[in-house]
mmCIF file of N, CA and C in Angstrom:
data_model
loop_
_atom_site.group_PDB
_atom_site.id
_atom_site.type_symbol
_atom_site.label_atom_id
_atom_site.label_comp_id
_atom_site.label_asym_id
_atom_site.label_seq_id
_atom_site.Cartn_x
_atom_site.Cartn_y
_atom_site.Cartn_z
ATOM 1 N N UNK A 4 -3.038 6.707 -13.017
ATOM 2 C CA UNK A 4 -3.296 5.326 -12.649
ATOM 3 C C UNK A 4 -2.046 4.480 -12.882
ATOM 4 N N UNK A 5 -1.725 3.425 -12.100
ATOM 5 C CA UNK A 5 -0.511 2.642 -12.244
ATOM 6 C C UNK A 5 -1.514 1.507 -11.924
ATOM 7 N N UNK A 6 -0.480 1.113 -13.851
ATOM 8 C CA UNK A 6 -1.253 -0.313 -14.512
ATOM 9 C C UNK A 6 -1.044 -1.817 -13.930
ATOM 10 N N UNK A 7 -1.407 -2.903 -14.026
ATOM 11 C CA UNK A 7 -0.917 -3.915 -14.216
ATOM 12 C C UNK A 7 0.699 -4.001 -14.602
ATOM 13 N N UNK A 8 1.404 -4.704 -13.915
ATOM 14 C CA UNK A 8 2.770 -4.873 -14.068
ATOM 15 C C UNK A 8 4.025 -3.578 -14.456
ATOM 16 N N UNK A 9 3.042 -2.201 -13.965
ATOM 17 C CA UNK A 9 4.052 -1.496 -13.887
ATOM 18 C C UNK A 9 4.580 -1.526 -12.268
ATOM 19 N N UNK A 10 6.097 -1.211 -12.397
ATOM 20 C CA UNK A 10 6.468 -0.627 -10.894
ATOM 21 C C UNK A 10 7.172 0.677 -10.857
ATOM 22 N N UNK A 11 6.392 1.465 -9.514
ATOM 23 C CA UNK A 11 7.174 2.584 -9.249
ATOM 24 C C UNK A 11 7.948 2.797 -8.299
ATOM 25 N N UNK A 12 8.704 3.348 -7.726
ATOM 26 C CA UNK A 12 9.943 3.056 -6.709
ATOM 27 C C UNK A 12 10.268 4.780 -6.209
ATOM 28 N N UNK A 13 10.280 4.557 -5.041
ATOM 29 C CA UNK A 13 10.354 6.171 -4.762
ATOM 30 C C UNK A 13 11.583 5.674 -3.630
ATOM 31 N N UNK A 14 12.624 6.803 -3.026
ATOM 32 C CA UNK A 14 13.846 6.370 -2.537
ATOM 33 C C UNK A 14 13.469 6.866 -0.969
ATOM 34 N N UNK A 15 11.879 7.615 -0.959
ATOM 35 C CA UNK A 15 11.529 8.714 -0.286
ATOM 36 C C UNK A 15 10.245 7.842 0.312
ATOM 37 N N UNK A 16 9.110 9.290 0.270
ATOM 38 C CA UNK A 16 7.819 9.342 0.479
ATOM 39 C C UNK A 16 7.437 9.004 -1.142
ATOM 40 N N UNK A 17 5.958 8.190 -1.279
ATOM 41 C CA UNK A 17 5.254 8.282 -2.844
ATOM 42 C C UNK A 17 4.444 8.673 -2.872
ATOM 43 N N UNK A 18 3.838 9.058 -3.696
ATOM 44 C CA UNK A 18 2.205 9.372 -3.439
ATOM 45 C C UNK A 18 1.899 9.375 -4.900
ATOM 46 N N UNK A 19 0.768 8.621 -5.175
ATOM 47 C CA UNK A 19 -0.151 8.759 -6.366
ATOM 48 C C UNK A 19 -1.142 8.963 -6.041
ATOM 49 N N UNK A 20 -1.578 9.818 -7.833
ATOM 50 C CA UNK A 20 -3.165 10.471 -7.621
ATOM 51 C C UNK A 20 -3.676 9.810 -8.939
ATOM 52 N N UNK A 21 -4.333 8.825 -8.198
ATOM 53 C CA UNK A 21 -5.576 8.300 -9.249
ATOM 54 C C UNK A 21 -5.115 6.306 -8.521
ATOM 55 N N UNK A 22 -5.674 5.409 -8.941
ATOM 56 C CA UNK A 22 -5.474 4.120 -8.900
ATOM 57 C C UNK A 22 -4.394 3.025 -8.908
ATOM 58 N N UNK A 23 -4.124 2.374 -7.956
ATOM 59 C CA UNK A 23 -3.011 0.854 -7.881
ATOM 60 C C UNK A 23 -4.171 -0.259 -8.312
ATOM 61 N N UNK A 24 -3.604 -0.337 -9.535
ATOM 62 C CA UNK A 24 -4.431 -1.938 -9.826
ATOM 63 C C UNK A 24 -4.133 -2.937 -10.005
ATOM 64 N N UNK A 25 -4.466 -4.575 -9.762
ATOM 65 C CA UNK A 25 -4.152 -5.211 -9.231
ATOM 66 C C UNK A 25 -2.766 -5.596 -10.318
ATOM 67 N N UNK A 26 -1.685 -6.332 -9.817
ATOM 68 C CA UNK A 26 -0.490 -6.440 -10.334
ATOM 69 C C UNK A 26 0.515 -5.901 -10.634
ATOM 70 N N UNK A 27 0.153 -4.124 -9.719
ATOM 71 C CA UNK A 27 0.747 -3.087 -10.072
ATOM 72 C C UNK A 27 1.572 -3.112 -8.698
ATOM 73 N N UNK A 28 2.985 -2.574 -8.750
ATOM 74 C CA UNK A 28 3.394 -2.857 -7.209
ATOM 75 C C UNK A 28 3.901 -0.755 -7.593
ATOM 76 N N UNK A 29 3.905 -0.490 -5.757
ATOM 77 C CA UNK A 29 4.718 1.180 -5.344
ATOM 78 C C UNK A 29 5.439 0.047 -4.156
ATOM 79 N N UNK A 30 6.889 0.896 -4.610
ATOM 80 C CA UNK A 30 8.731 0.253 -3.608
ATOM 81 C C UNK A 30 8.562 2.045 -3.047
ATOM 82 N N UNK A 31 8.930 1.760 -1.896
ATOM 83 C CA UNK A 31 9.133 3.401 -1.240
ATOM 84 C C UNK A 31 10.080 2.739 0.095
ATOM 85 N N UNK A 32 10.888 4.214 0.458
ATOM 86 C CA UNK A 32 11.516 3.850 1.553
ATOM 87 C C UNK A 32 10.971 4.484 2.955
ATOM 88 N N UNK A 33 9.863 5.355 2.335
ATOM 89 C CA UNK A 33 9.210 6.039 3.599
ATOM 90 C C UNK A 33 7.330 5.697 3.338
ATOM 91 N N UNK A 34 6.739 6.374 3.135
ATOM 92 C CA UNK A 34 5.455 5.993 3.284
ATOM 93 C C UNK A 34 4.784 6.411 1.785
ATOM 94 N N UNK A 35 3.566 5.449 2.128
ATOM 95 C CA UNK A 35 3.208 5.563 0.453
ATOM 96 C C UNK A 35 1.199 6.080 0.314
ATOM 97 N N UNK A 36 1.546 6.900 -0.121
ATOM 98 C CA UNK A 36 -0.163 7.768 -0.186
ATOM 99 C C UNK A 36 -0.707 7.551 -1.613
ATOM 100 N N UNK A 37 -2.003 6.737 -1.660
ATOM 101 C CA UNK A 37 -2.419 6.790 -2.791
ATOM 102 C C UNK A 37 -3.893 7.104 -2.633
ATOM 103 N N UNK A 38 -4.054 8.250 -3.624
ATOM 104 C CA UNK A 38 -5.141 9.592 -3.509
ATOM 105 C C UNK A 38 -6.694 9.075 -4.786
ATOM 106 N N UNK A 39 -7.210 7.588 -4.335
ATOM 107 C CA UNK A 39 -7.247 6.574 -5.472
ATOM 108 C C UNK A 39 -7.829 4.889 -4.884
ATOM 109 N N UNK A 40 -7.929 4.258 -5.491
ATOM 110 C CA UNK A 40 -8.626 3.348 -5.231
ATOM 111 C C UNK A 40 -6.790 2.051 -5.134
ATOM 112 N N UNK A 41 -6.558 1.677 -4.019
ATOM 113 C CA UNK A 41 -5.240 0.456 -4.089
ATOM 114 C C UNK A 41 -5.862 -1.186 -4.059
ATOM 115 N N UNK A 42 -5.188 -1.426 -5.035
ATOM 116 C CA UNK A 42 -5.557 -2.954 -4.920
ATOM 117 C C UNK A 42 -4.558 -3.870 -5.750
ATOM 118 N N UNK A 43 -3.156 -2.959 -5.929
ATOM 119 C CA UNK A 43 -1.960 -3.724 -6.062
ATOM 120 C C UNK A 43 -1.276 -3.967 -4.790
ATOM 121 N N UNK A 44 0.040 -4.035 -5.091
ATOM 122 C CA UNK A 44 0.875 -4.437 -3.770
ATOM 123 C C UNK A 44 1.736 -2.891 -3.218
ATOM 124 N N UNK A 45 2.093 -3.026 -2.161
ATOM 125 C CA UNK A 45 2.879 -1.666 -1.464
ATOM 126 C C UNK A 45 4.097 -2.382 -0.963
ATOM 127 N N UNK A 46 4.996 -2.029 -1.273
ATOM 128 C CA UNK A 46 6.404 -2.230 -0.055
ATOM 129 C C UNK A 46 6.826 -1.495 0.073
ATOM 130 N N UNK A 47 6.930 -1.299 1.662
ATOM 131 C CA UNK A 47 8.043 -0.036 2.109
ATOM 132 C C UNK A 47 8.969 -0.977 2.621
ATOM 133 N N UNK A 48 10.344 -0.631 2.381
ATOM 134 C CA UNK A 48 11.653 -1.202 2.369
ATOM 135 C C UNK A 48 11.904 -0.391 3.984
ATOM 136 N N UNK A 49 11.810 0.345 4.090
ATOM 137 C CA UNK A 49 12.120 1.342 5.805
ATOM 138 C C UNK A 49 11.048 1.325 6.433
ATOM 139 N N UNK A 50 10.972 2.549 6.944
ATOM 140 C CA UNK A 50 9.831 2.551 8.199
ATOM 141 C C UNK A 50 8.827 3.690 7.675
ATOM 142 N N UNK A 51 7.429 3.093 7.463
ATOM 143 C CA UNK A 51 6.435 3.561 6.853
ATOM 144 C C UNK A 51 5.201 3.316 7.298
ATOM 145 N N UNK A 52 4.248 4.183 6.364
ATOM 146 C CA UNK A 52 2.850 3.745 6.313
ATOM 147 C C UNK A 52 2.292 3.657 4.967
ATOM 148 N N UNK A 53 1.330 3.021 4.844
ATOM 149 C CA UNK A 53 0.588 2.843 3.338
ATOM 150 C C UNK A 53 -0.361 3.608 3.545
ATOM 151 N N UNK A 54 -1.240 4.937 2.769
ATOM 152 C CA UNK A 54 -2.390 5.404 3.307
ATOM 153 C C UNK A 54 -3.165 5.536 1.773
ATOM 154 N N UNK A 55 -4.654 5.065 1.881
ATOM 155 C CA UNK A 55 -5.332 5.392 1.232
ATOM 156 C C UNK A 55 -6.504 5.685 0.977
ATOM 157 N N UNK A 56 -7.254 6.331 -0.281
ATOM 158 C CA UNK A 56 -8.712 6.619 -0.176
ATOM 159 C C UNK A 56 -9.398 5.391 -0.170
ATOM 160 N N UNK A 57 -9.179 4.539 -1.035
ATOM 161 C CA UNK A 57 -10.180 3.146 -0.821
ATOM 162 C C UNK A 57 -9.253 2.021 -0.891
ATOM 163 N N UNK A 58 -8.736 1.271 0.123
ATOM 164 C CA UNK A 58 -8.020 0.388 0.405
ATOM 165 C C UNK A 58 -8.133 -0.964 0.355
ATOM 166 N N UNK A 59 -7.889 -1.856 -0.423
ATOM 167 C CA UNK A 59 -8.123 -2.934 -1.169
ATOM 168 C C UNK A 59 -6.968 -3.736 -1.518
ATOM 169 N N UNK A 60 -5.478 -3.819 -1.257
ATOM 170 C CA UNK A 60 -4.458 -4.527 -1.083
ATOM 171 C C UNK A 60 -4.866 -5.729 -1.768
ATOM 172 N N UNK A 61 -3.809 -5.934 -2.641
ATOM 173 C CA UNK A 61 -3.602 -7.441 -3.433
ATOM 174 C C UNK A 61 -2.304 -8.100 -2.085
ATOM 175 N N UNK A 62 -1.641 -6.848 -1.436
ATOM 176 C CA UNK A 62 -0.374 -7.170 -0.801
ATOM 177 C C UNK A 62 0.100 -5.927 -0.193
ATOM 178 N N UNK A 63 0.599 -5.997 1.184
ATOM 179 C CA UNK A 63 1.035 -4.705 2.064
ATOM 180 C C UNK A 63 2.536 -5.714 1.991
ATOM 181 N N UNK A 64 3.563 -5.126 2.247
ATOM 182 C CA UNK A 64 4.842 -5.411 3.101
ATOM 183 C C UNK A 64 5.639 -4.207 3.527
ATOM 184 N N UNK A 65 5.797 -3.928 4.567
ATOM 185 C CA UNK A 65 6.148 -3.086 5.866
ATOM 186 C C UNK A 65 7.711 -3.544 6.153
ATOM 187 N N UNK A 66 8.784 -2.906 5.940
ATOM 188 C CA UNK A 66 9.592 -3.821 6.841
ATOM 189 C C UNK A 66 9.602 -5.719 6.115
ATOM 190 N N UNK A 67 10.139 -6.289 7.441
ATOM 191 C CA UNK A 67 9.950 -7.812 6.940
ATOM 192 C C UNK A 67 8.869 -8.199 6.931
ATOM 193 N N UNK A 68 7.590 -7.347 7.171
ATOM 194 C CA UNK A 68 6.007 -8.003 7.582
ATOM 195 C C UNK A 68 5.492 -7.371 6.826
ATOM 196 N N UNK A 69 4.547 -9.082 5.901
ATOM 197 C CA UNK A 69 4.438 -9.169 4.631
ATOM 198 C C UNK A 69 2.646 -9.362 5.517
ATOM 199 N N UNK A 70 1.762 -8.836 4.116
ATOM 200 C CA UNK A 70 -0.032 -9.577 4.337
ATOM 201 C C UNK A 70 -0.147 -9.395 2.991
ATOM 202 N N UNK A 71 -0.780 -10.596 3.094
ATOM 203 C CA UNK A 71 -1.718 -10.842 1.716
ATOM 204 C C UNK A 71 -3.207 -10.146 2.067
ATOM 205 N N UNK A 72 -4.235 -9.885 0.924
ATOM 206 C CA UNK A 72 -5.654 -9.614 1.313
ATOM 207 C C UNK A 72 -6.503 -11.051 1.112
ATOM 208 N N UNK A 73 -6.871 -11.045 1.966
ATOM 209 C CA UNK A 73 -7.606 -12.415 1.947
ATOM 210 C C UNK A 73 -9.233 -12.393 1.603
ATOM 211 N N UNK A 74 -9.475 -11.036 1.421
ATOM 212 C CA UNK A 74 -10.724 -10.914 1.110
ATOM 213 C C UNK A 74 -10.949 -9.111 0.073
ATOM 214 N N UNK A 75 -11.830 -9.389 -0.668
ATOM 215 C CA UNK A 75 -12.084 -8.572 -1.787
ATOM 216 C C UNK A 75 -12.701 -6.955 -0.884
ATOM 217 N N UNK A 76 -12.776 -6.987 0.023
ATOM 218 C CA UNK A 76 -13.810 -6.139 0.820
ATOM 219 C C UNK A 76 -13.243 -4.696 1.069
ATOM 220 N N UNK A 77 -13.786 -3.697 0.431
ATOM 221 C CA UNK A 77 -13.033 -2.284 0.579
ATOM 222 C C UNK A 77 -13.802 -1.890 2.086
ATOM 223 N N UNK A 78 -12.324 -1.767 2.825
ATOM 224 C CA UNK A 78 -12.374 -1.142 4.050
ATOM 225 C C UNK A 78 -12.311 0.888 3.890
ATOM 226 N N UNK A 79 -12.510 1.089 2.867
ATOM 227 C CA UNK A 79 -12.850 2.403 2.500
ATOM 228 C C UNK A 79 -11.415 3.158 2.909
ATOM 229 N N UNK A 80 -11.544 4.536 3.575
ATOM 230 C CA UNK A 80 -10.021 5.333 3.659
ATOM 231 C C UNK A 80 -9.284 4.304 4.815
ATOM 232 N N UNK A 81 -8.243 4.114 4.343
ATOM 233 C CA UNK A 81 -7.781 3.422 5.663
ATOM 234 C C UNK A 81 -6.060 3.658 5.629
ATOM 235 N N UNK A 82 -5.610 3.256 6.480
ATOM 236 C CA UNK A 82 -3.928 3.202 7.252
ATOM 237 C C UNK A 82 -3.528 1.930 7.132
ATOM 238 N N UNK A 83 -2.194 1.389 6.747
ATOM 239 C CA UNK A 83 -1.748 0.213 6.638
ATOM 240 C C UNK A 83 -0.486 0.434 7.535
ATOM 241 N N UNK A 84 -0.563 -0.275 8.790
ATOM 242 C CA UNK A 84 1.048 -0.365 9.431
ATOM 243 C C UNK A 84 1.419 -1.133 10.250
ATOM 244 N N UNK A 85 2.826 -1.787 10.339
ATOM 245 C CA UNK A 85 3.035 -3.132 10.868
ATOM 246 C C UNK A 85 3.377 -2.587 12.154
ATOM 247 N N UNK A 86 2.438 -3.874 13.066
ATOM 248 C CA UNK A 86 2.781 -3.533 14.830
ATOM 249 C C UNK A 86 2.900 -4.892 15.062
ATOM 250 N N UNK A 87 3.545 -5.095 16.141
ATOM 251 C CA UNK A 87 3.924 -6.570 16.751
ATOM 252 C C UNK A 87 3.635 -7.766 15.714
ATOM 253 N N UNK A 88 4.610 -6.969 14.156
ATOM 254 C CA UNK A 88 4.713 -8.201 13.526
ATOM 255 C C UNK A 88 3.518 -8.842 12.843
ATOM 256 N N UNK A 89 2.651 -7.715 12.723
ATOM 257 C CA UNK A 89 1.580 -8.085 11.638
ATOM 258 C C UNK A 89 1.279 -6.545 10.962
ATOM 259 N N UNK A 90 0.693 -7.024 9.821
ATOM 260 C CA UNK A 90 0.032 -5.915 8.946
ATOM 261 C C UNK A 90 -1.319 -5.475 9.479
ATOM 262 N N UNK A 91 -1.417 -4.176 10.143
ATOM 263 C CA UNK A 91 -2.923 -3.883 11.260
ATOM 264 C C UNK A 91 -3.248 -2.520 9.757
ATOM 265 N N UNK A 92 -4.827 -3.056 9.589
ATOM 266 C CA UNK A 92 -4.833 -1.871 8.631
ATOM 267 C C UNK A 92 -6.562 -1.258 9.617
ATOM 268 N N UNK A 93 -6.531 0.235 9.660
ATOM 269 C CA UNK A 93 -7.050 0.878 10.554
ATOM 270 C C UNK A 93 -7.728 2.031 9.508
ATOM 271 N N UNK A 94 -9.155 2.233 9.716
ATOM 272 C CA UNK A 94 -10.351 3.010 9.184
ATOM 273 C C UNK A 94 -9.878 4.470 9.369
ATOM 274 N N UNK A 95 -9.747 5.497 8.354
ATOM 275 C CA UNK A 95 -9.747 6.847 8.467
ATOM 276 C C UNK A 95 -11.119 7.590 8.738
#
């Protein structure tokens, strides 16, 4: 599990197994898999995807395209990836 105000930083691909909770940020330069419940923040600095078992974002940023979660609501397994400049997150 990655706590509150820890950060992890991968130069690559990341992937955690177990929980992002809220205040917890993953930095990756390729795509970031968490095998776990997300409801910290994700940035991929390159060209990526966010993928997870129960998807709950405090914060996605893709590239320069940033989303906040505006609502508490687990969209269950889902895909996080920026298209025409927004954060589109899509049901597994």
């Amino acid at each position: 599990n990655v706590r509150s105000g820890e950060v992890i930083e991968s130069r690559r691909d990341l992937i955690v197994s177990g929980d992002v909770n809220p205040g917890a940020l993953l930095r990756a330069q390729g795509n970031i898999t968490i095998i776990g419940a997300m409801r910290g923040a994700a940035h991929i600095t390159g060209v990526g995807k966010v993928y997870a078992t129960y998807m709950t974002p405090s914060q996605i940023k893709i590239g320069n395209v940033c989303s906040y979660n505006k609502n508490s609501e687990n969209v269950g397994s889902a895909i996080a990836l920026a298209e025409n400049g927004e954060i589109i997150l899509e049901s597994l």
